[in-house]
Tab-separated table of C-alpha atoms and ligand atoms in Angstrom:
chain	number	residue	atom	x	y	z
A	1	MET	CA	82.092	84.667	94.975
A	2	THR	CA	80.325	83.247	97.993
A	3	ALA	CA	78.876	86.606	98.932
A	4	ARG	CA	75.238	85.497	98.843
A	5	GLN	CA	75.528	82.794	101.474
A	6	LYS	CA	75.916	84.862	104.606
A	7	PRO	CA	76.434	88.535	105.316
A	8	SER	CA	80.178	88.719	105.387
A	9	PHE	CA	80.564	92.492	105.400
A	10	PRO	CA	79.066	94.774	108.048
A	11	LYS	CA	75.845	96.568	107.120
A	12	HIS	CA	77.449	99.998	106.978
A	13	PHE	CA	80.656	98.886	105.271
A	14	LEU	CA	81.796	101.595	102.873
A	15	TRP	CA	82.369	100.432	99.305
A	16	GLY	CA	84.033	103.082	97.226
A	17	ALA	CA	86.875	104.450	95.182
A	18	ALA	CA	89.613	106.994	95.822
A	19	THR	CA	91.296	109.882	94.038
A	20	ALA	CA	93.732	112.640	95.036
A	21	ALA	CA	93.172	116.279	94.088
A	22	HIS	CA	96.285	116.808	91.986
A	23	GLN	CA	95.946	113.471	90.221
A	24	VAL	CA	92.513	114.208	88.719
A	25	GLU	CA	91.405	117.817	89.105
A	26	GLY	CA	93.520	119.368	86.347
A	27	ASN	CA	95.022	122.853	86.094
A	28	ASN	CA	96.399	123.082	89.601
A	29	HIS	CA	99.209	125.353	90.597
A	30	ASN	CA	101.403	123.831	93.296
A	31	GLN	CA	104.967	122.599	93.868
A	32	TRP	CA	104.306	119.610	91.594
A	33	THR	CA	103.114	121.588	88.571
A	34	VAL	CA	106.248	123.735	88.756
A	35	TRP	CA	108.471	120.647	89.005
A	36	GLU	CA	106.644	118.802	86.197
A	37	LEU	CA	107.458	121.550	83.720
A	38	GLU	CA	111.108	121.598	84.757
A	39	ASN	CA	111.538	117.805	84.619
A	40	ALA	CA	109.277	116.529	81.812
A	41	LYS	CA	112.022	116.200	79.204
A	42	ALA	CA	114.384	114.350	81.517
A	43	LYS	CA	111.634	111.975	82.627
A	44	ALA	CA	110.735	111.198	79.003
A	45	ALA	CA	114.385	110.475	78.231
A	46	GLN	CA	114.692	108.068	81.204
A	47	ALA	CA	111.493	106.098	80.488
A	48	GLU	CA	113.073	103.371	78.364
A	49	TYR	CA	115.781	102.759	80.937
A	50	HIS	CA	113.102	102.168	83.606
A	51	PHE	CA	110.445	100.325	81.609
A	52	GLY	CA	112.173	99.155	78.407
A	53	ASP	CA	112.159	95.510	79.500
A	54	SER	CA	108.559	95.564	80.748
A	55	PRO	CA	106.151	93.363	78.747
A	56	ALA	CA	103.956	96.481	78.436
A	57	TRP	CA	106.724	98.579	76.841
A	58	ASP	CA	105.548	98.333	73.212
A	59	ARG	CA	102.114	99.442	74.259
A	60	ILE	CA	103.218	102.299	76.512
A	61	LYS	CA	106.361	103.598	74.806
A	62	ALA	CA	104.758	106.310	72.668
A	63	GLU	CA	103.236	107.904	75.773
A	64	ALA	CA	106.135	107.200	78.126
A	65	LYS	CA	108.706	108.777	75.777
A	66	SER	CA	106.696	111.962	75.314
A	67	PRO	CA	107.451	114.911	77.657
A	68	GLN	CA	103.735	115.786	77.597
A	69	ASN	CA	103.069	112.602	79.571
A	70	TYR	CA	104.876	114.110	82.573
A	71	VAL	CA	102.913	117.360	82.702
A	72	SER	CA	99.599	116.977	84.507
A	73	GLY	CA	97.791	119.810	82.673
A	74	ARG	CA	94.055	119.397	82.252
A	75	LEU	CA	93.884	115.661	83.026
A	76	ALA	CA	90.296	114.437	83.425
A	77	ASP	CA	89.271	118.006	84.355
A	78	HIS	CA	87.536	116.483	87.345
A	79	TYR	CA	87.397	119.936	88.971
A	80	ASN	CA	84.689	120.886	86.486
A	81	ASN	CA	83.224	117.442	85.849
A	82	TYR	CA	82.860	116.034	89.332
A	83	ALA	CA	79.098	115.502	89.085
A	84	THR	CA	79.564	113.327	85.986
A	85	ASP	CA	82.294	111.395	87.764
A	86	PHE	CA	80.127	110.850	90.840
A	87	ASP	CA	77.521	109.238	88.580
A	88	TYR	CA	80.027	106.439	88.066
A	89	LEU	CA	80.183	105.892	91.841
A	90	THR	CA	76.419	105.531	91.808
A	91	LYS	CA	76.548	103.220	88.791
A	92	MET	CA	78.870	100.955	90.756
A	93	HIS	CA	76.509	101.058	93.784
A	94	MET	CA	79.205	102.695	95.877
A	95	ASN	CA	78.504	104.437	99.171
A	96	GLY	CA	81.980	105.862	99.867
A	97	TYR	CA	84.461	108.106	98.097
A	98	ARG	CA	87.892	109.321	99.126
A	99	PHE	CA	89.204	112.528	97.573
A	100	GLY	CA	91.593	115.374	98.301
A	101	ILE	CA	91.101	119.042	99.021
A	102	GLU	CA	93.854	120.963	97.261
A	103	TRP	CA	95.509	123.295	99.770
A	104	SER	CA	96.994	125.456	96.983
A	105	ARG	CA	93.476	126.247	95.760
A	106	ILE	CA	92.139	127.063	99.241
A	107	GLU	CA	95.120	129.231	100.230
A	108	PRO	CA	96.796	130.346	96.977
A	109	THR	CA	98.853	132.979	98.787
A	110	GLU	CA	99.900	132.744	102.403
A	111	GLY	CA	97.131	133.718	104.789
A	112	ALA	CA	94.516	134.531	102.070
A	113	TRP	CA	91.586	132.133	101.776
A	114	ASN	CA	89.999	131.633	98.378
A	115	ILE	CA	86.254	131.734	98.981
A	116	GLU	CA	85.471	130.390	95.508
A	117	ALA	CA	87.533	127.269	96.121
A	118	ILE	CA	85.886	126.713	99.515
A	119	THR	CA	82.472	127.027	97.868
A	120	HIS	CA	83.570	124.607	95.173
A	121	TYR	CA	84.372	121.899	97.730
A	122	LYS	CA	81.150	122.665	99.613
A	123	ASN	CA	79.188	121.988	96.437
A	124	TYR	CA	81.311	118.931	95.789
A	125	LEU	CA	80.404	117.537	99.205
A	126	LYS	CA	76.725	118.365	98.723
A	127	GLU	CA	76.750	116.491	95.429
A	128	LEU	CA	78.084	113.418	97.241
A	129	LYS	CA	75.472	113.738	99.946
A	130	LYS	CA	72.705	113.816	97.328
A	131	ARG	CA	73.954	110.424	96.200
A	132	ASP	CA	74.264	109.011	99.733
A	133	ILE	CA	78.000	108.707	99.393
A	134	GLU	CA	80.174	109.045	102.494
A	135	PRO	CA	83.124	111.373	101.842
A	136	ILE	CA	86.598	110.583	103.118
A	137	VAL	CA	88.623	113.764	102.826
A	138	THR	CA	92.412	113.987	102.438
A	139	LEU	CA	94.144	117.231	103.412
A	140	PHE	CA	97.671	116.545	102.171
A	141	HIS	CA	98.209	114.110	99.312
A	142	PHE	CA	101.745	115.005	98.197
A	143	THR	CA	100.966	118.500	96.798
A	144	LEU	CA	101.714	121.784	98.576
A	145	PRO	CA	101.248	125.467	97.786
A	146	VAL	CA	104.280	127.006	96.100
A	147	TRP	CA	104.578	129.668	98.847
A	148	PHE	CA	104.733	126.918	101.485
A	149	MET	CA	107.545	125.110	99.635
A	150	GLU	CA	109.418	128.366	99.146
A	151	LYS	CA	109.576	128.847	102.897
A	152	GLY	CA	110.959	125.313	103.361
A	153	GLY	CA	107.829	123.118	103.365
A	154	PHE	CA	107.745	120.381	105.989
A	155	GLU	CA	111.523	120.560	106.424
A	156	LYS	CA	110.897	123.383	108.888
A	157	ARG	CA	109.131	122.691	112.146
A	158	ALA	CA	107.992	126.318	112.307
A	159	ASN	CA	105.932	125.782	109.117
A	160	VAL	CA	103.763	123.078	110.677
A	161	LYS	CA	101.421	125.789	111.950
A	162	ASP	CA	100.488	126.719	108.352
A	163	PHE	CA	99.173	123.229	107.688
A	164	VAL	CA	97.341	123.193	111.010
A	165	ARG	CA	95.661	126.497	110.117
A	166	PHE	CA	94.535	124.965	106.805
A	167	ALA	CA	93.186	121.875	108.604
A	168	GLU	CA	91.289	124.069	111.047
A	169	LYS	CA	89.798	126.121	108.213
A	170	ILE	CA	88.555	123.005	106.419
A	171	ALA	CA	87.069	121.557	109.613
A	172	ALA	CA	85.313	124.873	110.335
A	173	GLU	CA	84.016	125.494	106.806
A	174	LEU	CA	83.268	121.973	105.640
A	175	GLY	CA	83.318	119.806	108.766
A	176	THR	CA	79.557	119.439	109.028
A	177	HIS	CA	79.495	117.741	105.609
A	178	MET	CA	81.951	114.977	106.487
A	179	ARG	CA	82.933	112.402	109.077
A	180	TYR	CA	86.310	110.960	108.035
A	181	ILE	CA	89.450	113.033	107.519
A	182	ILE	CA	92.846	111.790	106.388
A	183	THR	CA	95.326	114.459	107.430
A	184	ILE	CA	98.329	113.103	105.531
A	185	ASN	CA	98.618	110.530	102.789
A	186	GLU	CA	101.591	108.165	103.177
A	187	PRO	CA	103.873	110.491	105.181
A	188	GLU	CA	106.959	108.297	104.889
A	189	ILE	CA	106.517	107.771	101.125
A	190	TYR	CA	106.284	111.539	100.642
A	191	ALA	CA	109.399	112.073	102.756
A	192	ARG	CA	111.322	109.259	101.056
A	193	GLU	CA	110.524	110.158	97.451
A	194	SER	CA	111.018	113.889	97.999
A	195	TYR	CA	113.987	113.963	100.404
A	196	LEU	CA	115.825	110.651	99.952
A	197	SER	CA	115.305	109.089	96.518
A	198	GLN	CA	115.325	112.325	94.494
A	199	ASP	CA	112.224	111.236	92.602
A	200	TRP	CA	109.817	113.991	93.570
A	201	PRO	CA	110.124	117.710	94.290
A	202	PRO	CA	112.295	119.097	95.831
A	203	ASN	CA	114.611	116.315	94.583
A	204	GLU	CA	116.737	116.058	97.698
A	205	SER	CA	118.866	113.214	98.951
A	206	SER	CA	119.484	113.678	102.648
A	207	ARG	CA	118.797	111.205	105.454
A	208	TRP	CA	118.716	114.031	107.918
A	209	LYS	CA	116.019	115.899	105.972
A	210	PHE	CA	114.043	112.703	105.443
A	211	LEU	CA	113.929	112.140	109.206
A	212	LYS	CA	113.102	115.749	109.898
A	213	VAL	CA	110.229	115.706	107.430
A	214	VAL	CA	108.769	112.463	108.858
A	215	ASN	CA	108.908	113.930	112.361
A	216	ASN	CA	107.433	117.263	111.292
A	217	LEU	CA	104.623	115.444	109.493
A	218	ALA	CA	103.919	113.511	112.698
A	219	LEU	CA	103.703	116.796	114.563
A	220	ALA	CA	101.493	118.285	111.817
A	221	HIS	CA	99.154	115.311	112.082
A	222	LYS	CA	98.978	115.493	115.861
A	223	ARG	CA	98.213	119.209	115.898
A	224	ALA	CA	95.808	119.026	112.967
A	225	ALA	CA	93.914	116.176	114.668
A	226	ALA	CA	93.653	118.288	117.832
A	227	VAL	CA	92.201	121.343	116.036
A	228	ILE	CA	89.872	119.178	113.957
A	229	HIS	CA	88.528	117.491	117.082
A	230	ALA	CA	88.222	120.834	118.863
A	231	THR	CA	86.257	122.267	115.928
A	232	ASN	CA	83.927	119.317	115.548
A	233	ARG	CA	83.962	116.360	117.917
A	234	LYS	CA	82.177	114.089	115.456
A	235	LEU	CA	85.086	114.109	113.018
A	236	LYS	CA	87.279	111.009	112.864
A	237	VAL	CA	90.893	111.418	111.917
A	238	SER	CA	93.699	109.206	110.588
A	239	ILE	CA	96.591	109.157	108.165
A	240	ALA	CA	96.633	106.853	105.135
A	241	LYS	CA	99.524	104.473	105.744
A	242	ASN	CA	101.105	102.574	102.887
A	243	SER	CA	101.376	99.153	104.524
A	244	PRO	CA	103.152	96.312	102.775
A	245	TYR	CA	103.048	92.705	103.883
A	246	VAL	CA	106.546	91.331	104.429
A	247	TYR	CA	107.349	87.651	104.955
A	248	PRO	CA	110.412	85.384	104.915
A	249	GLY	CA	110.669	83.195	101.801
A	250	ASP	CA	112.409	80.399	103.748
A	251	ASN	CA	113.021	79.345	107.314
A	252	ALA	CA	116.565	80.688	107.555
A	253	TRP	CA	117.285	82.846	110.583
A	254	LEU	CA	118.492	85.760	108.433
A	255	SER	CA	115.366	85.728	106.252
A	256	ARG	CA	113.121	85.771	109.313
A	257	VAL	CA	114.983	88.558	111.053
A	258	SER	CA	115.209	90.632	107.860
A	259	ALA	CA	111.493	90.255	107.158
A	260	GLN	CA	110.666	91.406	110.689
A	261	THR	CA	113.066	94.325	110.438
A	262	PHE	CA	111.710	95.426	107.038
A	263	GLN	CA	108.147	95.205	108.323
A	264	TYR	CA	109.095	97.295	111.329
A	265	LEU	CA	110.938	99.953	109.336
A	266	GLN	CA	108.294	100.261	106.622
A	267	ASP	CA	105.322	100.116	108.937
A	268	ASP	CA	105.563	100.252	112.708
A	269	TRP	CA	108.386	102.757	112.984
A	270	VAL	CA	106.155	105.214	111.121
A	271	ILE	CA	102.758	104.221	112.544
A	272	LYS	CA	104.011	104.655	116.120
A	273	LYS	CA	104.669	108.328	115.458
A	274	PHE	CA	101.085	108.975	114.304
A	275	ILE	CA	98.779	106.437	115.913
A	276	LYS	CA	98.059	108.231	119.183
A	277	SER	CA	96.141	110.896	117.257
A	278	CYS	CA	94.193	108.454	115.057
A	279	ASP	CA	90.552	107.430	115.564
A	280	PHE	CA	90.844	104.719	112.905
A	281	LEU	CA	93.651	103.509	110.664
A	282	GLY	CA	93.657	104.297	106.942
A	283	VAL	CA	95.611	101.665	105.018
A	284	ASN	CA	96.855	101.733	101.430
A	285	TYR	CA	97.744	98.196	100.371
A	286	TYR	CA	99.671	97.551	97.150
A	287	PHE	CA	102.698	95.398	97.954
A	288	THR	CA	103.933	92.185	99.442
A	289	ASN	CA	107.645	91.644	99.868
A	290	ARG	CA	109.105	88.148	100.110
A	291	VAL	CA	112.488	88.194	101.780
A	292	TYR	CA	115.401	85.773	101.296
A	293	GLY	CA	118.436	86.568	103.417
A	294	TYR	CA	118.491	90.336	103.474
A	295	ARG	CA	116.999	90.807	99.998
A	296	VAL	CA	113.501	91.126	98.633
A	297	HIS	CA	112.882	88.549	95.933
A	298	ASN	CA	109.264	88.393	94.808
A	299	PRO	CA	107.629	85.622	92.752
A	300	ASP	CA	106.724	88.124	89.968
A	301	GLU	CA	104.215	85.655	88.518
A	302	LYS	CA	101.724	88.402	87.821
A	303	LEU	CA	102.893	91.941	87.220
A	304	SER	CA	101.079	95.232	86.761
A	305	ASP	CA	101.917	97.655	83.938
A	306	LEU	CA	104.234	99.377	86.441
A	307	HIS	CA	105.992	96.048	86.991
A	308	TRP	CA	104.689	95.643	90.526
A	309	ASP	CA	104.357	92.077	91.815
A	310	LEU	CA	100.641	91.400	92.406
A	311	GLN	CA	99.578	89.593	95.599
A	312	PRO	CA	96.054	90.891	96.326
A	313	ALA	CA	95.021	88.125	98.761
A	314	ASP	CA	97.696	89.196	101.245
A	315	ILE	CA	95.507	92.135	102.234
A	316	GLU	CA	94.135	89.659	104.772
A	317	TYR	CA	97.492	89.422	106.581
A	318	VAL	CA	98.079	93.166	106.400
A	319	VAL	CA	94.844	94.114	108.102
A	320	GLU	CA	95.041	91.242	110.594
A	321	ARG	CA	98.515	92.295	111.719
A	322	LEU	CA	97.613	95.971	111.976
A	323	TYR	CA	94.373	95.330	113.808
A	324	ARG	CA	95.982	92.966	116.288
A	325	LYS	CA	98.735	95.458	116.977
A	326	TYR	CA	96.938	98.829	116.978
A	327	LYS	CA	93.337	97.821	117.754
A	328	LEU	CA	91.772	100.571	115.640
A	329	PRO	CA	89.068	100.023	113.023
A	330	ILE	CA	90.647	99.806	109.584
A	331	LEU	CA	89.609	101.645	106.453
A	332	ILE	CA	91.282	100.592	103.214
A	333	THR	CA	91.984	104.035	101.786
A	334	GLU	CA	93.703	102.743	98.608
A	335	ASN	CA	94.204	99.457	96.795
A	336	GLY	CA	94.525	98.774	93.081
A	337	LEU	CA	96.822	98.345	90.102
A	338	ALA	CA	97.961	99.891	86.821
A	339	ASP	CA	96.263	97.755	84.174
A	340	ALA	CA	95.454	99.641	80.974
A	341	GLU	CA	94.098	96.542	79.213
A	342	ASP	CA	91.914	95.665	82.208
A	343	GLU	CA	93.220	92.100	82.119
A	344	GLN	CA	93.943	91.576	85.819
A	345	ARG	CA	91.758	94.085	87.662
A	346	GLN	CA	88.741	91.822	88.115
A	347	TRP	CA	90.940	89.028	89.479
A	348	TRP	CA	92.716	91.526	91.786
A	349	ILE	CA	89.453	92.880	93.193
A	350	LYS	CA	87.971	89.403	93.665
A	351	GLU	CA	91.031	88.173	95.581
A	352	THR	CA	90.972	91.367	97.646
A	353	ILE	CA	87.310	90.953	98.592
A	354	LEU	CA	87.904	87.338	99.585
A	355	GLY	CA	90.940	88.376	101.635
A	356	MET	CA	88.942	91.059	103.452
A	357	GLN	CA	86.109	88.583	104.014
A	358	ARG	CA	88.520	86.179	105.725
A	359	ALA	CA	89.957	88.979	107.852
A	360	ILE	CA	86.499	90.117	108.962
A	361	ALA	CA	85.499	86.536	109.741
A	362	GLY	CA	88.659	86.362	111.870
A	363	GLY	CA	87.520	89.376	113.902
A	364	VAL	CA	89.107	92.389	112.183
A	365	ASP	CA	86.971	95.534	112.472
A	366	MET	CA	86.833	97.053	108.989
A	367	ILE	CA	85.077	100.288	108.033
A	368	GLY	CA	85.363	100.067	104.276
A	369	TYR	CA	87.318	99.643	101.062
A	370	MET	CA	88.275	102.433	98.610
A	371	HIS	CA	89.637	101.173	95.309
A	372	TRP	CA	92.459	103.132	93.724
A	373	SER	CA	91.325	104.733	91.619
A	374	LEU	CA	87.931	105.972	90.513
A	375	MET	CA	89.461	107.147	87.242
A	376	ASP	CA	92.723	107.196	85.302
A	377	ASN	CA	94.985	109.844	86.761
A	378	PHE	CA	98.401	111.447	87.019
A	379	GLU	CA	100.722	108.828	88.492
A	380	TRP	CA	103.293	111.307	89.855
A	381	ALA	CA	106.795	110.852	88.384
A	382	HIS	CA	105.432	108.304	85.861
A	383	GLY	CA	102.892	110.750	84.502
A	384	LYS	CA	99.742	109.763	82.659
A	385	TRP	CA	100.489	106.425	81.011
A	386	PRO	CA	99.828	104.127	84.057
A	387	ARG	CA	96.095	103.448	84.102
A	388	PHE	CA	94.692	102.799	87.559
A	389	GLY	CA	91.091	103.796	86.828
A	390	LEU	CA	87.863	101.904	87.207
A	391	VAL	CA	86.812	104.545	84.714
A	392	ALA	CA	89.088	104.981	81.688
A	393	ILE	CA	89.850	108.534	80.596
A	394	ASP	CA	90.603	109.592	77.048
A	395	TYR	CA	92.836	112.598	77.749
A	396	LYS	CA	92.308	114.046	74.263
A	397	THR	CA	88.519	114.195	74.404
A	398	GLY	CA	87.828	113.874	78.125
A	399	LYS	CA	85.589	110.890	77.382
A	400	ARG	CA	84.924	108.545	80.303
A	401	THR	CA	84.354	104.783	79.898
A	402	LEU	CA	83.572	102.332	82.659
A	403	ARG	CA	86.047	99.456	82.360
A	404	PRO	CA	84.499	95.939	82.244
A	405	SER	CA	86.085	94.999	85.598
A	406	ALA	CA	84.402	98.041	87.152
A	407	ALA	CA	80.984	97.044	85.809
A	408	TRP	CA	81.578	93.600	87.351
A	409	PHE	CA	82.756	95.178	90.644
A	410	GLY	CA	79.586	97.266	90.726
A	411	ARG	CA	77.418	94.148	90.448
A	412	VAL	CA	79.397	92.481	93.242
A	413	ILE	CA	79.026	95.531	95.486
A	414	LYS	CA	75.283	95.487	94.932
A	415	LYS	CA	75.077	91.812	95.942
A	416	LEU	CA	77.269	92.333	98.990
A	417	ARG	CA	75.322	95.383	100.135
A	418	ASP	CA	71.973	93.661	99.585
A	419	ALA	CA	73.163	90.664	101.588
A	420	ALA	CA	74.465	92.734	104.516
B	1	BGC	C1	99.495	107.030	96.382
B	1	BGC	C2	98.743	107.418	95.126
B	1	BGC	C3	99.333	106.682	93.939
B	1	BGC	C4	99.172	105.202	94.175
B	1	BGC	C5	99.677	104.329	93.044
B	1	BGC	C6	99.770	105.554	96.489
B	1	BGC	O1	100.996	105.338	97.099
B	1	BGC	O2	98.829	107.511	97.504
B	1	BGC	O3	98.808	108.802	94.983
B	1	BGC	O4	98.769	107.063	92.736
B	1	BGC	O5	99.905	104.847	95.327
B	1	BGC	O6	101.047	104.464	92.905
């Protein structure tokens, strides 16, 4: 790491980690918890088909074949242990933290606010402030109140107002404790997995509904951003966009055109619907896709436990492209990998830092970097076996352990912040 030589990151760059409410809090009641209970057995039965030929299979099979793996349950019980978990942010010298506010806790029945839950998040934010940690707050990270789903969720344009009311409530009650708000996490991934691929609740497969949901989410973002700004002009709003890097594997005309088309469909087609109501751009980077002809064919030299091809350095090209095109400061709202043995995480983070350094040197305005994730969590349809955490969680005892790569990352953050 050449970090000591010259200040390569801005003085106020935010170094942090991210979580989402449902993935760490434990004991939620929302559309996901209902679906988990209905689908756990089927998911357990399908695990070998999906991951049987993964090199990690022997290690993960006991968990992956157990229905319990697919029920979030208590998880890390972060809802009650957040102060302990924030100590790990401090241990890693972090000054930023992205987390979610669970709508189903704030408004458990339609139109009735839960004062206790609001107070909980107020205390949560105060605890971050005590530690000088900048909060980045997500309002919708894939989970919705059951009552909202029962009336059609984001399929219905008329329901958008419910989300806007929630956004307004959060800005009014908690807005003075925060600066950055992510209205919606990965809108197109939510719409695709829930309404096209039949992987997430409500398990639909309809192009029409997928499109409707993406458009309604764009409207929800626009209106939420307007009420947030009207409530508190200091607040800065964005979505978190899952942005892959796509490139042609050879010089053939078809490969080049396909790569451009894929990039457009996965990125710009979506971003264009949201960007006008963004003050910055939140970016989740996990994937690069190399295209030959009209197919993605990745090198697969290094794979995560989830079998994802790992190309951390390409973060440079992702942020450069987005900054050139949209000219908004960029905040990396997620970036990381499932690596239970902690064999590749340090390498991944190092390559990522170097990639960001190059992008910044090339003129990209970056606000910060949130690693996914602060702690092991509930990886949606895959359940608990994928381990994304800087902090490992023993789900039986609740014990937390800082992974070696995280201790190393903490030392690097300290050096980078001291040098800035
Ligand atoms: C999501 C997270 C998820 C992570 C790893 C992102 O797309 O926002 O909720 O855990 O990817 O799959």
